[in-house]
Protein backbone atom coordinates (compact mmCIF):
# COMPACT_ATOMS: atom_id res chain seq x y z
CA UNK A 1 0.00 0.00 0.00
CA UNK A 2 1.28 3.46 -0.87
CA UNK A 3 1.87 5.81 2.07
CA UNK A 4 -0.85 8.35 2.74
CA UNK A 5 -0.10 11.90 1.54
CA UNK A 6 1.47 13.63 4.54
CA UNK A 7 1.12 17.10 3.06
CA UNK A 8 -2.59 16.58 2.46
CA UNK A 9 -3.11 15.64 6.10
CA UNK A 10 -0.95 18.50 7.32
CA UNK A 11 -2.98 20.99 5.30
CA UNK A 12 -6.15 20.10 7.19
CA UNK A 13 -4.23 19.89 10.47
CA UNK A 14 -2.87 23.41 10.02
CA UNK A 15 -6.30 24.77 9.09
CA UNK A 16 -8.05 23.15 12.07
CA UNK A 17 -5.29 24.24 14.45
CA UNK A 18 -5.61 27.82 13.23
CA UNK A 19 -9.37 27.76 13.76
CA UNK A 20 -8.93 26.42 17.30
CA UNK A 21 -6.31 28.94 18.33
CA UNK A 22 -7.49 32.19 16.73
CA UNK A 23 -10.57 34.07 15.62
CA UNK A 24 -11.62 33.29 12.05
CA UNK A 25 -13.47 35.83 9.94
CA UNK A 26 -16.80 34.38 8.81
CA UNK A 27 -18.24 30.88 9.30
CA UNK A 28 -15.45 28.27 9.44
CA UNK A 29 -17.12 25.38 7.62
CA UNK A 30 -16.92 26.83 4.08
CA UNK A 31 -13.14 27.15 4.39
CA UNK A 32 -12.84 23.70 5.88
CA UNK A 33 -15.10 22.20 3.21
CA UNK A 34 -13.06 23.78 0.43
CA UNK A 35 -9.81 22.42 1.88
CA UNK A 36 -11.39 18.99 2.37
CA UNK A 37 -12.61 19.00 -1.22
CA UNK A 38 -9.13 19.72 -2.54
CA UNK A 39 -7.38 17.34 -0.13
CA UNK A 40 -9.55 14.30 -0.81
CA UNK A 41 -9.95 15.18 -4.48
CA UNK A 42 -13.58 16.10 -5.06
CA UNK A 43 -15.62 18.42 -7.24
CA UNK A 44 -17.61 19.72 -4.28
CA UNK A 45 -18.30 19.15 -0.60
CA UNK A 46 -21.73 19.40 0.99
CA UNK A 47 -21.55 19.83 4.77
CA UNK A 48 -24.78 18.21 5.97
CA UNK A 49 -26.16 19.07 9.40
CA UNK A 50 -28.93 17.13 11.10
CA UNK A 51 -31.23 19.33 13.16
CA UNK A 52 -31.03 23.02 14.17
CA UNK A 53 -27.87 24.85 13.20
CA UNK A 54 -26.36 28.24 13.92
CA UNK A 55 -24.72 30.58 11.39
CA UNK A 56 -21.31 29.06 12.02
CA UNK A 57 -22.35 25.53 11.19
CA UNK A 58 -24.93 25.82 8.42
CA UNK A 59 -24.80 23.36 5.52
CA UNK A 60 -22.43 24.57 2.83
CA UNK A 61 -21.61 23.65 -0.73
CA UNK A 62 -17.95 24.15 -1.67
CA UNK A 63 -17.85 24.65 -5.42
CA UNK A 64 -15.19 24.48 -8.13
CA UNK A 65 -16.08 25.01 -11.78
CA UNK A 66 -19.82 25.26 -12.34
CA UNK A 67 -21.29 28.77 -12.85
CA UNK A 68 -24.58 27.51 -11.37
CA UNK A 69 -23.43 28.11 -7.81
CA UNK A 70 -26.56 29.76 -6.44
CA UNK A 71 -28.91 27.21 -7.91
CA UNK A 72 -26.80 24.30 -6.75
CA UNK A 73 -26.41 25.70 -3.24
CA UNK A 74 -30.18 26.03 -2.94
CA UNK A 75 -30.78 22.50 -4.22
CA UNK A 76 -28.00 20.54 -2.55
CA UNK A 77 -28.30 21.65 1.07
CA UNK A 78 -29.16 18.41 2.80
CA UNK A 79 -29.22 14.71 2.13
CA UNK A 80 -32.54 13.80 0.71
CA UNK A 81 -34.21 11.04 2.75
CA UNK A 82 -33.61 8.74 -0.21
CA UNK A 83 -29.82 9.21 -0.36
CA UNK A 84 -28.17 5.77 0.09
CA UNK A 85 -25.80 7.05 2.80
CA UNK A 86 -28.54 8.58 4.96
CA UNK A 87 -29.60 5.34 6.71
CA UNK A 88 -25.97 4.25 7.02
CA UNK A 89 -24.94 7.24 9.13
CA UNK A 90 -28.30 7.39 10.90
CA UNK A 91 -27.56 3.86 12.13
CA UNK A 92 -24.38 5.11 13.77
CA UNK A 93 -21.65 4.36 11.22
CA UNK A 94 -18.55 6.30 12.26
CA UNK A 95 -16.25 5.58 9.32
CA UNK A 96 -16.10 7.05 5.79
CA UNK A 97 -18.39 5.24 3.36
CA UNK A 98 -18.70 5.41 -0.44
CA UNK A 99 -22.08 5.26 -2.14
CA UNK A 100 -20.76 2.34 -4.19
CA UNK A 101 -20.16 0.44 -0.92
CA UNK A 102 -23.87 0.37 -0.08
CA UNK A 103 -25.84 0.34 -3.34
CA UNK A 104 -25.53 -1.27 -6.76
CA UNK A 105 -24.85 0.80 -9.87
CA UNK A 106 -28.29 0.24 -11.43
CA UNK A 107 -30.18 1.14 -8.22
CA UNK A 108 -27.99 4.22 -7.69
CA UNK A 109 -28.69 5.49 -11.21
CA UNK A 110 -32.42 5.32 -10.47
CA UNK A 111 -32.00 7.25 -7.20
CA UNK A 112 -33.19 10.91 -7.31
CA UNK A 113 -29.93 12.01 -5.64
CA UNK A 114 -27.97 10.56 -8.55
CA UNK A 115 -30.04 12.59 -10.98
CA UNK A 116 -29.66 15.72 -8.85
CA UNK A 117 -25.88 15.37 -8.71
CA UNK A 118 -25.72 14.64 -12.42
CA UNK A 119 -27.70 17.77 -13.30
CA UNK A 120 -26.57 20.24 -10.65
CA UNK A 121 -23.10 19.21 -9.46
CA UNK A 122 -21.11 18.78 -12.65
CA UNK A 123 -22.13 15.15 -12.98
CA UNK A 124 -20.52 14.23 -9.66
CA UNK A 125 -22.23 10.94 -8.99
CA UNK A 126 -19.42 9.34 -6.97
CA UNK A 127 -20.02 10.21 -3.32
CA UNK A 128 -17.92 9.68 -0.18
CA UNK A 129 -19.55 10.42 3.18
CA UNK A 130 -17.25 11.43 6.05
CA UNK A 131 -18.93 11.55 9.48
CA UNK A 132 -17.69 14.71 11.19
CA UNK A 133 -19.87 14.15 14.27
CA UNK A 134 -23.06 12.23 15.06
CA UNK A 135 -25.03 15.18 13.67
CA UNK A 136 -22.79 16.38 10.84
CA UNK A 137 -21.52 14.68 7.68
CA UNK A 138 -19.21 15.92 4.95
CA UNK A 139 -20.29 14.57 1.57
CA UNK A 140 -17.39 14.74 -0.91
CA UNK A 141 -18.52 14.25 -4.51
CA UNK A 142 -16.76 13.90 -7.84
CA UNK A 143 -17.21 12.61 -11.39
CA UNK A 144 -15.34 10.20 -13.71
CA UNK A 145 -13.62 7.96 -11.12
CA UNK A 146 -14.81 6.53 -7.82
CA UNK A 147 -12.94 7.22 -4.59
CA UNK A 148 -10.12 4.75 -4.04
CA UNK A 149 -9.21 2.85 -0.91
CA UNK A 150 -6.40 5.34 -0.42
CA UNK A 151 -8.92 8.20 -0.52
CA UNK A 152 -11.01 6.43 2.11
CA UNK A 153 -7.94 5.85 4.30
CA UNK A 154 -7.06 9.56 4.08
CA UNK A 155 -10.64 10.53 4.99
CA UNK A 156 -10.44 8.20 7.97
CA UNK A 157 -7.25 9.92 9.17
CA UNK A 158 -8.86 13.34 8.78
CA UNK A 159 -11.97 12.44 10.80
CA UNK A 160 -10.48 13.08 14.28
CA UNK A 161 -9.42 16.57 13.19
CA UNK A 162 -12.88 17.36 11.84
CA UNK A 163 -14.50 15.95 14.97
CA UNK A 164 -12.23 18.02 17.20
CA UNK A 165 -13.19 21.20 15.37
CA UNK A 166 -16.88 20.32 15.50
CA UNK A 167 -16.78 19.80 19.28
CA UNK A 168 -14.86 23.03 19.79
CA UNK A 169 -17.28 25.08 17.68
CA UNK A 170 -20.31 23.58 19.42
CA UNK A 171 -19.00 24.63 22.84
CA UNK A 172 -17.77 28.02 21.63
CA UNK A 173 -21.05 29.00 19.97
CA UNK A 174 -23.01 27.93 23.03
CA UNK A 175 -20.86 30.08 25.29
CA UNK A 176 -21.03 33.14 23.09
CA UNK A 177 -24.78 32.84 22.60
CA UNK A 178 -25.21 32.84 26.38
CA UNK A 179 -23.15 35.99 26.96
CA UNK A 180 -24.94 38.94 28.47
CA UNK A 181 -24.37 41.95 26.20
CA UNK A 182 -24.39 44.15 29.28
CA UNK A 183 -21.38 42.40 30.79
CA UNK A 184 -18.05 44.17 30.92
CA UNK A 185 -15.69 43.29 28.08
CA UNK A 186 -12.58 44.80 29.66
CA UNK A 187 -10.50 41.69 30.22
CA UNK A 188 -7.33 39.93 29.07
CA UNK A 189 -7.58 38.28 25.69
CA UNK A 190 -8.06 34.51 25.57
CA UNK A 191 -8.05 32.32 22.49
CA UNK A 192 -11.23 30.58 21.29
CA UNK A 193 -9.73 27.26 22.46
CA UNK A 194 -8.99 28.64 25.92
CA UNK A 195 -12.52 30.02 26.09
CA UNK A 196 -14.11 26.64 25.41
CA UNK A 197 -11.95 25.05 28.10
CA UNK A 198 -12.78 27.86 30.52
CA UNK A 199 -16.48 27.32 29.87
CA UNK A 200 -16.19 23.62 30.65
CA UNK A 201 -14.16 24.41 33.77
CA UNK A 202 -17.11 26.56 34.90
CA UNK A 203 -19.26 23.43 34.75
CA UNK A 204 -16.93 21.75 37.21
CA UNK A 205 -15.45 19.35 34.68
CA UNK A 206 -12.03 17.83 35.31
CA UNK A 207 -9.19 17.95 32.78
CA UNK A 208 -9.95 14.35 31.83
CA UNK A 209 -13.64 15.09 31.30
CA UNK A 210 -12.86 18.22 29.27
CA UNK A 211 -10.46 16.19 27.16
CA UNK A 212 -13.14 13.62 26.41
CA UNK A 213 -15.66 16.34 25.54
CA UNK A 214 -13.29 18.11 23.13
CA UNK A 215 -11.46 15.06 21.81
CA UNK A 216 -8.03 16.07 23.15
CA UNK A 217 -5.60 14.71 25.74
CA UNK A 218 -5.95 15.73 29.42
CA UNK A 219 -2.34 16.98 29.30
CA UNK A 220 -3.35 19.39 26.53
CA UNK A 221 -6.24 20.63 28.66
CA UNK A 222 -3.88 21.16 31.59
CA UNK A 223 -1.54 23.19 29.40
CA UNK A 224 -4.40 25.46 28.33
CA UNK A 225 -5.46 25.83 31.97
CA UNK A 226 -1.93 26.91 32.91
CA UNK A 227 -2.03 29.50 30.13
CA UNK A 228 -5.34 30.79 31.49
CA UNK A 229 -3.93 31.10 35.01
CA UNK A 230 -1.01 33.09 33.64
CA UNK A 231 -3.16 35.40 31.49
CA UNK A 232 -5.77 36.03 34.17
CA UNK A 233 -3.24 36.17 37.03
CA UNK A 234 -5.03 33.44 38.97
CA UNK A 235 -3.83 30.23 40.59
CA UNK A 236 -6.74 27.78 40.78
CA UNK A 237 -9.86 26.72 38.90
CA UNK A 238 -12.46 28.39 41.13
CA UNK A 239 -10.74 31.77 41.23
CA UNK A 240 -10.20 31.64 37.48
CA UNK A 241 -13.85 30.89 36.73
CA UNK A 242 -15.14 33.57 39.13
CA UNK A 243 -12.79 36.17 37.66
CA UNK A 244 -13.79 35.22 34.10
CA UNK A 245 -17.48 35.61 34.98
CA UNK A 246 -16.93 38.92 36.74
CA UNK A 247 -14.96 40.53 33.92
CA UNK A 248 -17.13 39.27 31.05
CA UNK A 249 -15.14 36.40 29.60
CA UNK A 250 -17.79 33.87 30.70
CA UNK A 251 -21.58 34.21 31.11
CA UNK A 252 -22.68 35.30 34.54
CA UNK A 253 -23.85 32.58 36.96
CA UNK A 254 -27.47 31.57 36.48
CA UNK A 255 -27.46 32.11 32.71
CA UNK A 256 -27.71 28.99 30.60
CA UNK A 257 -24.47 28.18 28.80
CA UNK A 258 -26.33 26.98 25.75
CA UNK A 259 -29.42 28.59 24.18
CA UNK A 260 -32.60 26.57 23.79
CA UNK A 261 -32.58 24.53 20.59
CA UNK A 262 -28.85 24.93 19.90
CA UNK A 263 -26.37 22.09 19.58
Coordinates of C-alpha atoms in Angstrom, one line a residue, residues 82-240:
X82 CA -33.6 8.7 -0.2
X83 CA -29.8 9.2 -0.4
X84 CA -28.2 5.8 0.1
X85 CA -25.8 7.0 2.8
X86 CA -28.5 8.6 5.0
X87 CA -29.6 5.3 6.7
X88 CA -26.0 4.3 7.0
X89 CA -24.9 7.2 9.1
X90 CA -28.3 7.4 10.9
X91 CA -27.6 3.9 12.1
X92 CA -24.4 5.1 13.8
X93 CA -21.7 4.4 11.2
X94 CA -18.5 6.3 12.3
X95 CA -16.2 5.6 9.3
X96 CA -16.1 7.0 5.8
X97 CA -18.4 5.2 3.4
X98 CA -18.7 5.4 -0.4
X99 CA -22.1 5.3 -2.1
X100 CA -20.8 2.3 -4.2
X101 CA -20.2 0.4 -0.9
X102 CA -23.9 0.4 -0.1
X103 CA -25.8 0.3 -3.3
X104 CA -25.5 -1.3 -6.8
X105 CA -24.8 0.8 -9.9
X106 CA -28.3 0.2 -11.4
X107 CA -30.2 1.1 -8.2
X108 CA -28.0 4.2 -7.7
X109 CA -28.7 5.5 -11.2
X110 CA -32.4 5.3 -10.5
X111 CA -32.0 7.2 -7.2
X112 CA -33.2 10.9 -7.3
X113 CA -29.9 12.0 -5.6
X114 CA -28.0 10.6 -8.5
X115 CA -30.0 12.6 -11.0
X116 CA -29.7 15.7 -8.9
X117 CA -25.9 15.4 -8.7
X118 CA -25.7 14.6 -12.4
X119 CA -27.7 17.8 -13.3
X120 CA -26.6 20.2 -10.6
X121 CA -23.1 19.2 -9.5
X122 CA -21.1 18.8 -12.7
X123 CA -22.1 15.2 -13.0
X124 CA -20.5 14.2 -9.7
X125 CA -22.2 10.9 -9.0
X126 CA -19.4 9.3 -7.0
X127 CA -20.0 10.2 -3.3
X128 CA -17.9 9.7 -0.2
X129 CA -19.5 10.4 3.2
X130 CA -17.2 11.4 6.1
X131 CA -18.9 11.6 9.5
X132 CA -17.7 14.7 11.2
X133 CA -19.9 14.1 14.3
X134 CA -23.1 12.2 15.1
X135 CA -25.0 15.2 13.7
X136 CA -22.8 16.4 10.8
X137 CA -21.5 14.7 7.7
X138 CA -19.2 15.9 5.0
X139 CA -20.3 14.6 1.6
X140 CA -17.4 14.7 -0.9
X141 CA -18.5 14.3 -4.5
X142 CA -16.8 13.9 -7.8
X143 CA -17.2 12.6 -11.4
X144 CA -15.3 10.2 -13.7
X145 CA -13.6 8.0 -11.1
X146 CA -14.8 6.5 -7.8
X147 CA -12.9 7.2 -4.6
X148 CA -10.1 4.7 -4.0
X149 CA -9.2 2.8 -0.9
X150 CA -6.4 5.3 -0.4
X151 CA -8.9 8.2 -0.5
X152 CA -11.0 6.4 2.1
X153 CA -7.9 5.9 4.3
X154 CA -7.1 9.6 4.1
X155 CA -10.6 10.5 5.0
X156 CA -10.4 8.2 8.0
X157 CA -7.3 9.9 9.2
X158 CA -8.9 13.3 8.8
X159 CA -12.0 12.4 10.8
X160 CA -10.5 13.1 14.3
X161 CA -9.4 16.6 13.2
X162 CA -12.9 17.4 11.8
X163 CA -14.5 15.9 15.0
X164 CA -12.2 18.0 17.2
X165 CA -13.2 21.2 15.4
X166 CA -16.9 20.3 15.5
X167 CA -16.8 19.8 19.3
X168 CA -14.9 23.0 19.8
X169 CA -17.3 25.1 17.7
X170 CA -20.3 23.6 19.4
X171 CA -19.0 24.6 22.8
X172 CA -17.8 28.0 21.6
X173 CA -21.0 29.0 20.0
X174 CA -23.0 27.9 23.0
X175 CA -20.9 30.1 25.3
X176 CA -21.0 33.1 23.1
X177 CA -24.8 32.8 22.6
X178 CA -25.2 32.8 26.4
X179 CA -23.2 36.0 27.0
X180 CA -24.9 38.9 28.5
X181 CA -24.4 41.9 26.2
X182 CA -24.4 44.1 29.3
X183 CA -21.4 42.4 30.8
X184 CA -18.1 44.2 30.9
X185 CA -15.7 43.3 28.1
X186 CA -12.6 44.8 29.7
X187 CA -10.5 41.7 30.2
X188 CA -7.3 39.9 29.1
X189 CA -7.6 38.3 25.7
X190 CA -8.1 34.5 25.6
X191 CA -8.0 32.3 22.5
X192 CA -11.2 30.6 21.3
X193 CA -9.7 27.3 22.5
X194 CA -9.0 28.6 25.9
X195 CA -12.5 30.0 26.1
X196 CA -14.1 26.6 25.4
X197 CA -12.0 25.1 28.1
X198 CA -12.8 27.9 30.5
X199 CA -16.5 27.3 29.9
X200 CA -16.2 23.6 30.7
X201 CA -14.2 24.4 33.8
X202 CA -17.1 26.6 34.9
X203 CA -19.3 23.4 34.7
X204 CA -16.9 21.7 37.2
X205 CA -15.5 19.3 34.7
X206 CA -12.0 17.8 35.3
X207 CA -9.2 18.0 32.8
X208 CA -10.0 14.3 31.8
X209 CA -13.6 15.1 31.3
X210 CA -12.9 18.2 29.3
X211 CA -10.5 16.2 27.2
X212 CA -13.1 13.6 26.4
X213 CA -15.7 16.3 25.5
X214 CA -13.3 18.1 23.1
X215 CA -11.5 15.1 21.8
X216 CA -8.0 16.1 23.1
X217 CA -5.6 14.7 25.7
X218 CA -5.9 15.7 29.4
X219 CA -2.3 17.0 29.3
X220 CA -3.3 19.4 26.5
X221 CA -6.2 20.6 28.7
X222 CA -3.9 21.2 31.6
X223 CA -1.5 23.2 29.4
X224 CA -4.4 25.5 28.3
X225 CA -5.5 25.8 32.0
X226 CA -1.9 26.9 32.9
X227 CA -2.0 29.5 30.1
X228 CA -5.3 30.8 31.5
X229 CA -3.9 31.1 35.0
X230 CA -1.0 33.1 33.6
X231 CA -3.2 35.4 31.5
X232 CA -5.8 36.0 34.2
X233 CA -3.2 36.2 37.0
X234 CA -5.0 33.4 39.0
X235 CA -3.8 30.2 40.6
X236 CA -6.7 27.8 40.8
X237 CA -9.9 26.7 38.9
X238 CA -12.5 28.4 41.1
X239 CA -10.7 31.8 41.2
X240 CA -10.2 31.6 37.5

